[in-house]
Tab-separated table of C-alpha atoms and ligand atoms in Angstrom:
chain	number	residue	atom	x	y	z
G	194	MET	CA	70.567	-31.628	58.506
G	195	ARG	CA	69.961	-29.045	61.290
G	196	LYS	CA	67.997	-30.608	64.221
G	197	MET	CA	64.536	-29.044	64.571
G	198	THR	CA	63.921	-27.353	67.924
G	199	LYS	CA	60.724	-28.040	69.899
G	200	GLY	CA	59.585	-24.526	68.999
G	201	MET	CA	60.008	-25.148	65.266
G	202	VAL	CA	58.051	-28.424	65.465
G	203	SER	CA	55.119	-26.810	67.270
G	204	ALA	CA	55.168	-23.846	64.832
G	205	LEU	CA	55.042	-26.302	61.924
G	206	ALA	CA	52.193	-28.245	63.547
G	207	LEU	CA	50.326	-25.017	64.168
G	208	THR	CA	50.788	-23.942	60.549
G	209	PHE	CA	49.500	-27.215	59.166
G	210	GLY	CA	46.698	-27.204	61.701
G	211	LEU	CA	45.598	-23.692	60.684
G	212	ALA	CA	46.032	-24.477	57.008
G	213	SER	CA	43.922	-27.626	57.179
G	214	MET	CA	41.263	-25.794	59.262
G	215	ALA	CA	41.257	-22.814	56.882
G	216	ALA	CA	41.249	-25.138	53.875
G	217	ALA	CA	38.167	-26.924	55.167
G	218	GLU	CA	36.279	-23.616	55.506
G	219	ASP	CA	37.562	-22.027	52.291
G	220	VAL	CA	35.387	-21.345	49.258
G	221	GLU	CA	37.175	-21.057	45.926
G	222	VAL	CA	35.224	-18.590	43.790
G	223	LEU	CA	35.555	-18.176	40.019
G	224	HIS	CA	34.260	-14.793	38.812
G	225	TRP	CA	34.969	-11.974	36.358
G	226	TRP	CA	34.433	-8.979	38.650
G	227	THR	CA	37.805	-7.328	38.064
G	228	ALA	CA	36.786	-3.716	37.308
G	229	GLY	CA	36.934	-1.127	40.119
G	230	GLY	CA	33.229	-0.994	40.918
G	231	GLU	CA	32.867	-4.778	40.654
G	232	ALA	CA	35.816	-5.450	42.955
G	233	ALA	CA	34.414	-3.004	45.513
G	234	ALA	CA	31.106	-4.873	45.504
G	235	LEU	CA	32.823	-8.264	45.699
G	236	ASN	CA	34.684	-7.119	48.809
G	237	VAL	CA	31.346	-6.788	50.568
G	238	LEU	CA	30.827	-10.538	50.061
G	239	LYS	CA	34.399	-11.478	50.985
G	240	GLU	CA	34.177	-9.472	54.232
G	241	ASP	CA	30.756	-10.920	55.011
G	242	LEU	CA	32.062	-14.477	54.709
G	243	ALA	CA	35.246	-13.693	56.645
G	244	LYS	CA	33.059	-12.622	59.587
G	245	GLN	CA	31.624	-16.161	59.515
G	246	GLY	CA	35.091	-17.706	59.442
G	247	ILE	CA	34.816	-18.643	55.773
G	248	GLY	CA	38.032	-18.036	53.823
G	249	TRP	CA	37.907	-16.807	50.223
G	250	VAL	CA	40.182	-18.314	47.577
G	251	ASP	CA	39.920	-15.889	44.691
G	252	MET	CA	39.833	-17.099	41.094
G	253	PRO	CA	39.269	-13.919	39.035
G	254	VAL	CA	39.139	-14.356	35.241
G	255	ALA	CA	39.135	-10.907	33.616
G	256	GLY	CA	36.932	-10.240	30.619
G	257	GLY	CA	33.602	-8.445	30.702
G	258	GLY	CA	30.492	-10.495	30.163
G	259	GLY	CA	32.180	-13.662	31.415
G	260	GLU	CA	33.145	-15.476	28.185
G	261	ALA	CA	36.742	-16.029	29.376
G	262	ALA	CA	35.496	-17.094	32.810
G	263	MET	CA	33.242	-19.776	31.301
G	264	THR	CA	36.170	-21.095	29.236
G	265	ALA	CA	38.337	-21.316	32.378
G	266	LEU	CA	35.486	-23.083	34.178
G	267	SER	CA	35.183	-25.768	31.512
G	268	ALA	CA	38.889	-26.535	31.882
G	269	ARG	CA	38.567	-26.904	35.662
G	270	VAL	CA	35.501	-29.157	35.439
G	271	THR	CA	37.111	-31.266	32.706
G	272	ALA	CA	40.096	-31.717	35.038
G	273	GLY	CA	37.677	-32.995	37.680
G	274	ASP	CA	38.461	-30.047	39.950
G	275	PRO	CA	35.551	-27.560	39.860
G	276	PRO	CA	35.705	-24.382	41.994
G	277	THR	CA	33.345	-24.245	45.007
G	278	ALA	CA	31.237	-21.459	43.506
G	279	VAL	CA	31.127	-19.825	40.077
G	280	GLN	CA	29.627	-16.536	38.911
G	281	MET	CA	27.279	-17.600	36.133
G	282	LEU	CA	24.399	-16.336	34.039
G	283	GLY	CA	21.123	-17.771	32.788
G	284	PHE	CA	21.334	-20.619	30.336
G	285	ASP	CA	24.947	-21.394	31.329
G	286	ILE	CA	23.572	-22.383	34.754
G	287	THR	CA	20.883	-24.519	33.117
G	288	ASP	CA	23.460	-26.244	30.891
G	289	TRP	CA	25.695	-27.169	33.860
G	290	ALA	CA	22.676	-28.260	35.910
G	291	GLU	CA	21.646	-30.628	33.139
G	292	GLN	CA	25.083	-32.253	33.396
G	293	GLY	CA	24.324	-33.090	37.028
G	294	VAL	CA	27.448	-31.382	38.406
G	295	LEU	CA	25.797	-28.686	40.531
G	296	GLY	CA	25.216	-29.096	44.270
G	297	ASN	CA	21.881	-28.924	46.064
G	298	LEU	CA	21.177	-25.766	48.116
G	299	ASP	CA	17.737	-26.796	49.417
G	300	ALA	CA	19.144	-27.173	52.950
G	301	VAL	CA	19.328	-23.361	53.211
G	302	ALA	CA	16.896	-22.323	50.465
G	303	GLY	CA	14.019	-24.219	52.095
G	304	PRO	CA	14.248	-22.980	55.686
G	305	GLU	CA	15.109	-19.454	54.465
G	306	GLY	CA	12.075	-19.322	52.158
G	307	TRP	CA	13.868	-18.376	48.951
G	308	ASP	CA	10.870	-19.551	46.900
G	309	LYS	CA	8.752	-16.755	48.318
G	310	VAL	CA	11.155	-13.838	47.720
G	311	ILE	CA	13.141	-14.622	44.558
G	312	PRO	CA	11.265	-13.574	41.369
G	313	ALA	CA	10.032	-16.439	39.184
G	314	ALA	CA	12.090	-15.119	36.242
G	315	LEU	CA	15.251	-15.796	38.279
G	316	GLN	CA	14.075	-19.083	39.773
G	317	ALA	CA	13.716	-20.424	36.233
G	318	PHE	CA	17.528	-20.482	36.178
G	319	SER	CA	18.413	-20.897	39.886
G	320	LYS	CA	16.486	-24.156	40.218
G	321	HIS	CA	16.707	-27.425	38.335
G	322	ASP	CA	14.269	-30.335	38.749
G	323	GLY	CA	12.735	-28.435	41.684
G	324	HIS	CA	16.038	-28.084	43.581
G	325	TRP	CA	18.010	-24.847	44.167
G	326	ILE	CA	21.406	-25.183	42.460
G	327	ALA	CA	22.460	-21.505	42.341
G	328	ALA	CA	22.174	-18.470	44.615
G	329	PRO	CA	21.126	-15.295	42.758
G	330	VAL	CA	23.177	-12.301	43.874
G	331	ASN	CA	21.408	-9.469	42.063
G	332	VAL	CA	19.367	-8.338	39.099
G	333	HIS	CA	21.243	-6.232	36.574
G	334	SER	CA	19.537	-4.842	33.502
G	335	THR	CA	20.982	-3.821	30.171
G	336	ASN	CA	18.539	-1.224	28.775
G	337	TRP	CA	20.214	1.769	30.434
G	338	VAL	CA	22.025	4.834	29.132
G	339	TRP	CA	24.607	6.595	31.354
G	340	ILE	CA	24.893	10.258	30.362
G	341	SER	CA	27.425	12.865	31.482
G	342	LYS	CA	25.290	15.632	33.032
G	343	ALA	CA	27.742	18.358	31.978
G	344	ALA	CA	27.791	17.078	28.392
G	345	LEU	CA	23.977	16.881	28.261
G	346	ASP	CA	23.572	20.365	29.765
G	347	LYS	CA	25.961	21.704	27.145
G	348	THR	CA	23.681	20.417	24.373
G	349	GLY	CA	20.820	22.491	25.752
G	350	LEU	CA	18.578	19.448	25.181
G	351	GLY	CA	16.618	17.329	27.667
G	352	GLU	CA	16.989	13.612	28.478
G	353	PRO	CA	16.126	11.744	25.241
G	354	THR	CA	12.891	9.728	25.421
G	355	ASN	CA	12.828	8.365	21.860
G	356	TRP	CA	15.160	7.574	18.953
G	357	ASP	CA	14.937	10.978	17.262
G	358	GLU	CA	15.674	12.810	20.525
G	359	LEU	CA	18.616	10.461	21.152
G	360	ILE	CA	20.076	11.240	17.710
G	361	ALA	CA	19.585	14.987	18.294
G	362	VAL	CA	21.573	14.767	21.569
G	363	LEU	CA	24.308	12.660	19.963
G	364	ASP	CA	24.587	15.097	17.045
G	365	LYS	CA	24.841	18.078	19.407
G	366	MET	CA	27.520	16.321	21.475
G	367	LYS	CA	29.448	15.707	18.245
G	368	GLU	CA	29.163	19.441	17.409
G	369	ASN	CA	30.438	20.229	20.915
G	370	GLY	CA	33.611	18.304	20.106
G	371	ILE	CA	33.336	15.239	22.355
G	372	THR	CA	32.886	11.563	21.517
G	373	PRO	CA	29.098	11.261	21.606
G	374	LEU	CA	28.927	7.520	22.392
G	375	ALA	CA	31.576	5.776	24.520
G	376	HIS	CA	31.834	2.129	23.526
G	377	GLY	CA	34.117	-0.887	23.779
G	378	GLY	CA	34.221	-2.925	20.572
G	379	GLN	CA	33.769	-6.428	22.019
G	380	PRO	CA	30.964	-8.747	20.896
G	381	TRP	CA	29.220	-8.830	24.272
G	382	GLN	CA	29.241	-5.014	24.402
G	383	ASP	CA	27.908	-4.675	20.843
G	384	ALA	CA	25.190	-7.164	21.799
G	385	THR	CA	24.402	-5.234	24.993
G	386	ILE	CA	23.565	-2.162	22.883
G	387	PHE	CA	21.553	-4.357	20.526
G	388	ASP	CA	19.410	-5.706	23.408
G	389	SER	CA	18.020	-2.161	23.706
G	390	LEU	CA	17.586	-1.526	19.999
G	391	VAL	CA	15.524	-4.724	19.662
G	392	LEU	CA	13.510	-3.954	22.819
G	393	ALA	CA	12.804	-0.422	21.537
G	394	GLN	CA	11.106	-2.014	18.507
G	395	GLY	CA	8.471	-3.339	20.940
G	396	ASN	CA	8.161	-5.633	23.951
G	397	ASP	CA	6.298	-8.309	21.986
G	398	PHE	CA	8.899	-8.078	19.240
G	399	TYR	CA	11.802	-8.557	21.695
G	400	LYS	CA	10.059	-11.628	23.130
G	401	ALA	CA	9.295	-13.087	19.686
G	402	ALA	CA	12.820	-12.518	18.373
G	403	PHE	CA	15.141	-13.089	21.363
G	404	ILE	CA	13.122	-15.350	23.674
G	405	ASP	CA	10.954	-17.383	21.273
G	406	LEU	CA	13.571	-17.224	18.459
G	407	ASP	CA	10.757	-16.802	15.909
G	408	PRO	CA	12.448	-16.792	12.457
G	409	GLU	CA	9.851	-14.299	11.123
G	410	ALA	CA	10.848	-11.833	13.859
G	411	LEU	CA	14.576	-12.526	13.577
G	412	GLY	CA	14.624	-11.932	9.833
G	413	GLY	CA	11.809	-9.381	9.562
G	414	GLU	CA	11.581	-5.631	9.031
G	415	LYS	CA	11.676	-4.638	12.712
G	416	MET	CA	14.978	-6.488	13.079
G	417	ALA	CA	16.198	-4.762	9.914
G	418	ALA	CA	15.237	-1.410	11.484
G	419	ALA	CA	17.130	-2.295	14.680
G	420	PHE	CA	20.238	-3.146	12.649
G	421	ASP	CA	19.932	0.118	10.674
G	422	GLN	CA	19.909	1.942	14.035
G	423	LEU	CA	22.995	-0.012	15.155
G	424	ILE	CA	24.769	1.111	11.970
G	425	LYS	CA	23.744	4.706	12.798
G	426	LEU	CA	25.062	4.450	16.389
G	427	ARG	CA	28.377	3.189	15.005
G	428	SER	CA	28.910	6.684	13.550
G	429	TYR	CA	29.038	8.208	17.062
G	430	VAL	CA	31.901	6.196	18.551
G	431	ASP	CA	35.581	7.185	18.444
G	432	ASP	CA	38.207	5.561	16.214
G	433	ASN	CA	39.810	3.634	19.104
G	434	PHE	CA	36.687	1.769	20.228
G	435	SER	CA	37.802	-1.655	19.049
G	436	GLY	CA	38.643	-4.016	21.931
G	437	ARG	CA	38.182	-1.345	24.603
G	438	ASP	CA	37.053	-2.757	27.983
G	439	TRP	CA	33.596	-1.612	29.083
G	440	ASN	CA	34.874	0.142	32.230
G	441	LEU	CA	37.302	2.230	30.141
G	442	ALA	CA	34.335	3.369	28.066
G	443	SER	CA	32.567	4.277	31.327
G	444	ALA	CA	35.702	6.262	32.301
G	445	MET	CA	35.387	8.305	29.080
G	446	VAL	CA	31.947	9.501	30.216
G	447	ILE	CA	33.131	9.993	33.812
G	448	ASN	CA	36.010	12.229	32.703
G	449	GLY	CA	33.927	14.194	30.186
G	450	GLU	CA	35.681	12.800	27.089
G	451	ALA	CA	32.419	11.196	25.925
G	452	GLY	CA	28.758	12.057	26.282
G	453	MET	CA	27.103	8.719	27.072
G	454	GLN	CA	27.410	4.947	27.267
G	455	VAL	CA	24.727	2.348	26.542
G	456	MET	CA	25.544	-0.328	29.124
G	457	GLY	CA	24.111	-2.477	31.881
G	458	ASP	CA	23.877	-0.929	35.336
G	459	TRP	CA	27.198	-2.393	36.454
G	460	ALA	CA	28.477	0.783	34.784
G	461	LYS	CA	26.989	2.728	37.702
G	462	GLY	CA	29.524	1.015	39.960
G	463	GLU	CA	32.284	2.798	38.021
G	464	PHE	CA	30.614	6.212	38.363
G	465	LEU	CA	30.121	5.656	42.117
G	466	LYS	CA	33.729	4.498	42.541
G	467	ALA	CA	34.802	7.731	40.795
G	468	GLY	CA	32.813	9.686	43.390
G	469	GLN	CA	30.037	10.746	41.010
G	470	LYS	CA	26.363	10.795	42.048
G	471	PRO	CA	23.165	10.398	40.016
G	472	GLY	CA	21.729	13.747	38.929
G	473	GLU	CA	25.057	15.485	39.598
G	474	GLY	CA	27.935	13.908	37.635
G	475	PHE	CA	25.764	11.554	35.595
G	476	ILE	CA	22.188	10.781	34.656
G	477	CYS	CA	20.691	7.294	34.253
G	478	ILE	CA	17.821	6.787	31.810
G	479	ARG	CA	16.206	3.747	30.251
G	480	PHE	CA	17.281	3.388	26.633
G	481	PRO	CA	14.860	5.646	24.703
G	482	GLY	CA	11.789	3.662	23.682
G	483	THR	CA	12.288	0.888	26.252
G	484	GLN	CA	10.719	2.641	29.255
G	485	GLY	CA	8.353	0.274	31.095
G	486	ALA	CA	10.312	-2.842	30.149
G	487	VAL	CA	13.493	-4.429	31.529
G	488	THR	CA	16.039	-6.715	29.866
G	489	PHE	CA	17.592	-8.401	32.892
G	490	ASN	CA	20.682	-10.409	33.686
G	491	ALA	CA	21.074	-11.712	37.205
G	492	ASP	CA	24.503	-12.706	38.485
G	493	GLN	CA	24.194	-16.033	40.250
G	494	PHE	CA	26.693	-18.185	42.104
G	495	ALA	CA	26.309	-21.715	40.833
G	496	MET	CA	27.605	-24.178	43.427
G	497	PHE	CA	29.404	-27.220	42.056
G	498	LYS	CA	29.235	-30.622	43.739
G	499	VAL	CA	32.275	-30.761	46.030
G	500	LYS	CA	33.699	-33.532	48.208
G	501	GLY	CA	33.860	-33.246	51.987
G	502	GLU	CA	31.335	-32.214	54.596
G	503	GLU	CA	33.290	-29.046	55.507
G	504	LYS	CA	33.356	-27.907	51.876
G	505	VAL	CA	29.622	-28.447	51.512
G	506	LYS	CA	29.031	-26.582	54.786
G	507	ALA	CA	31.082	-23.604	53.533
G	508	GLN	CA	29.158	-23.645	50.245
G	509	LEU	CA	25.806	-23.556	52.034
G	510	ALA	CA	27.064	-20.798	54.338
G	511	MET	CA	28.089	-18.772	51.269
G	512	ALA	CA	24.692	-19.299	49.626
G	513	SER	CA	22.934	-18.271	52.816
G	514	ALA	CA	25.138	-15.168	53.182
G	515	ILE	CA	24.350	-14.154	49.583
G	516	GLU	CA	20.602	-14.274	50.195
G	517	SER	CA	20.647	-12.388	53.493
G	518	PRO	CA	18.645	-9.161	53.110
G	519	THR	CA	21.386	-7.025	54.680
G	520	PHE	CA	23.988	-8.381	52.259
G	521	GLN	CA	21.564	-8.006	49.347
G	522	SER	CA	21.272	-4.292	50.137
G	523	ALA	CA	24.946	-3.629	50.937
G	524	PHE	CA	26.268	-5.466	47.858
G	525	ASN	CA	23.812	-4.103	45.284
G	526	VAL	CA	24.163	-0.496	46.452
G	527	VAL	CA	27.824	-0.726	45.369
G	528	LYS	CA	27.409	-3.031	42.345
G	529	GLY	CA	24.842	-0.883	40.524
G	530	SER	CA	22.334	-3.753	40.349
G	531	VAL	CA	19.152	-4.260	42.373
G	532	PRO	CA	18.528	-7.023	44.946
G	533	ALA	CA	17.625	-10.527	43.819
G	534	ARG	CA	15.083	-10.582	46.672
G	535	THR	CA	11.830	-8.630	46.360
G	536	ASP	CA	11.654	-7.851	50.112
G	537	VAL	CA	14.750	-5.611	50.373
G	538	PRO	CA	13.894	-1.929	51.033
G	539	ASP	CA	15.356	0.679	48.658
G	540	THR	CA	16.344	2.881	51.619
G	541	ASP	CA	20.102	2.706	51.009
G	542	PHE	CA	19.903	2.963	47.217
G	543	ASP	CA	20.552	6.144	45.223
G	544	ASP	CA	18.007	7.501	42.729
G	545	CYS	CA	19.182	5.220	39.907
G	546	GLY	CA	19.010	2.217	42.252
G	547	LYS	CA	15.545	3.215	43.435
G	548	LYS	CA	14.452	3.521	39.787
G	549	GLY	CA	15.952	0.126	39.017
G	550	ILE	CA	14.059	-1.510	41.894
G	551	LYS	CA	10.804	0.168	40.880
G	552	ASP	CA	11.233	-0.686	37.175
G	553	LEU	CA	11.947	-4.341	38.005
G	554	ALA	CA	8.882	-4.662	40.239
G	555	GLU	CA	6.648	-3.052	37.573
G	556	ALA	CA	8.105	-5.160	34.741
G	557	ASN	CA	7.668	-8.292	36.874
G	558	THR	CA	3.994	-7.383	37.442
G	559	ASN	CA	3.274	-6.251	33.866
G	560	GLY	CA	4.927	-9.146	32.072
G	561	THR	CA	7.526	-6.837	30.519
G	562	LEU	CA	10.548	-8.445	32.207
G	563	PHE	CA	12.661	-10.193	29.570
G	564	GLY	CA	15.953	-12.089	29.730
G	565	SER	CA	18.881	-10.218	28.190
G	566	MET	CA	20.047	-12.029	25.051
G	567	ALA	CA	23.470	-10.363	25.347
G	568	HIS	CA	24.009	-11.771	28.861
G	569	GLY	CA	22.778	-15.292	28.475
G	570	TYR	CA	19.189	-14.940	29.695
G	571	GLY	CA	17.540	-14.953	26.265
G	572	ALA	CA	18.761	-18.225	24.755
G	573	PRO	CA	21.446	-20.908	25.255
G	574	ALA	CA	25.108	-20.016	24.635
G	575	ALA	CA	25.241	-21.400	21.071
G	576	VAL	CA	22.397	-19.092	19.999
G	577	LYS	CA	23.755	-16.160	22.036
G	578	ASN	CA	27.136	-16.524	20.351
G	579	ALA	CA	25.495	-16.733	16.914
G	580	THR	CA	23.767	-13.402	17.584
G	581	TYR	CA	27.115	-11.974	18.802
G	582	ASP	CA	28.757	-12.888	15.483
G	583	VAL	CA	26.164	-11.113	13.325
G	584	ILE	CA	25.790	-8.063	15.605
G	585	THR	CA	29.560	-7.517	15.773
G	586	ALA	CA	29.894	-7.985	12.005
G	587	VAL	CA	27.282	-5.233	11.553
G	588	PHE	CA	28.999	-2.942	14.054
G	589	ASN	CA	32.299	-3.484	12.245
G	590	GLY	CA	30.805	-2.474	8.914
G	591	GLU	CA	30.482	-5.916	7.268
G	592	TYR	CA	26.816	-5.195	6.517
G	593	THR	CA	25.686	-1.890	5.010
G	594	ASP	CA	21.945	-2.451	5.382
G	595	GLY	CA	19.750	-3.786	8.149
G	596	ALA	CA	17.710	-6.067	5.898
G	597	SER	CA	20.676	-8.246	4.903
G	598	ALA	CA	21.841	-8.315	8.531
G	599	ALA	CA	18.401	-9.493	9.672
G	600	THR	CA	18.456	-12.304	7.131
G	601	ALA	CA	21.946	-13.276	8.313
G	602	LEU	CA	20.743	-13.272	11.934
G	603	LYS	CA	17.774	-15.512	11.144
G	604	ASP	CA	20.045	-17.985	9.335
G	605	ALA	CA	22.743	-17.896	12.057
G	606	VAL	CA	20.235	-18.541	14.867
G	607	ALA	CA	18.606	-21.387	12.928
G	608	ALA	CA	22.021	-22.983	12.405
G	609	ALA	CA	22.858	-22.667	16.119
G	610	GLN	CA	19.713	-24.380	17.405
Q	235	GAL	C1	27.765	-9.035	33.175
Q	235	GAL	C2	27.668	-9.309	34.671
Q	235	GAL	C3	27.970	-8.062	35.467
Q	235	GAL	C4	29.278	-7.439	35.002
Q	235	GAL	C5	29.304	-7.296	33.476
Q	235	GAL	C6	30.601	-6.735	32.962
Q	235	GAL	O1	27.551	-10.214	32.479
Q	235	GAL	O2	26.343	-9.736	34.969
Q	235	GAL	O3	28.024	-8.369	36.850
Q	235	GAL	O4	30.333	-8.260	35.405
Q	235	GAL	O5	29.064	-8.538	32.878
Q	235	GAL	O6	31.625	-7.646	33.067
C-alpha cells in the first residue's frame, strides 16, 4: 500500500477535524418547501444560519401541504433518528409533543420574550405543558384568491366581493376562452378551497363545523350549500387538473392561461419569483364572503430531542434566528406569509403583505382568526384526513348534491374522532 506522506496525513486530519466541527454545528432540517418561491424564502434562513456558523443539512420532501413530509418524519423517528428540526403544522406539533419527543426551547424563548409577541392562536400549538417546543416561522392564510389582472380587466368586471360576483367573473373568463379557475386536484388543495367555502357561510359556522366539530353544523344545510358551491367551482377547472402541483396551477395564472387560483398566500411567492407585482400582474383578494376573517396556518419548526450539547446549541441558535425580527421580515416578504411576531413593521412588505398583516391583526382582535382545517390547524390529522376524503370525493364527482355530501362529512368526522 502506498506510504502516506506527511502532507496527506495532515490533510486527512484537517478534513476530519472540519467535518466533526461542522457536524457538531449542523442542523438537519426536514421540510417540504421545494417550489420556487418556497426555496427562495428558505434560502433566507439557510444564509442567516450560515452567518452564525451553523451548517444546514437539507432534507426536502416534496409534496404540497406536507403529507409526504410527515410520513418521512414518522419513519425517521421510528428508526430512532429524528431530524434536528421539522417543518410542521398545528395538531401535528401537538401530537408529537404529547409523545414527549420534542426539545425544550425555553432557554431562548424566555429571555427573548416570545410569549409577549407571538399571537395566542399560534402559542396554542408552539407550546406544550407551558414549554416552547416549536418556533413559529410565519402566519399563512388560506382564504385568498390570486387573480390575473389582465384576465380580470378583460372581463370588464370588478374584484368579486360575493359568490354571485365571483361566478359572474368566472363565467366571463370562460367566455374569453381561458381556464377560469386554476387548480391542482390533490386532496389538500381541494380542502384549501373548501376552507373558504365553509368560512363564507359565516364565521360562527366555520368555528362550529371545523373547530368544534359540531355534528349539526357538519351535516347541516350550510355545509350542504358549501358543497353545492364546490360542485359549481369544479365546472371552472380544466380537464388536466387531477394531480397537478399547486405551483403549476399558480403558473397557469402567472402566464395568463387561467384567470384565478384559490390558494393560501404561499402562492404569492410564485408570482413574486416570476417578477409579478400586486396590482400589476396579479391581484390578491380575500375569498368573496370571507372578508374580515382569516383561516390561518403557521409554519413552525418543531425541534426534536437530540443528543449532544453542540446539537442542542445549534437547535437553539436556529430557533433564535427564526424569531429575530429582521429574519421574520426578510423571510416572510419572500414567502408570501406574514410574520409570526406581532412587532414586525410592514415596511418591506408589498400591498398584499400589508393587507395580510392588517387582516391578521384585526382578526386576532375581533375573534375572527380560525385555524385552517385544510392545513392542520382545525382538528387533529385523523379528522383532517376524513374531511379530505369527502371533499375530494365531491370534487371528483362522487356526490351530485351537497346534502348527501354533508351527511357523509358528518359521519366521516364522527368515525375519525
Ligand atoms: C402549507 C405550508 C406552506 C406551503 C404550502 C404548499 O401547508 O404551510 O408553507 O408549503 O403548504 O406546500
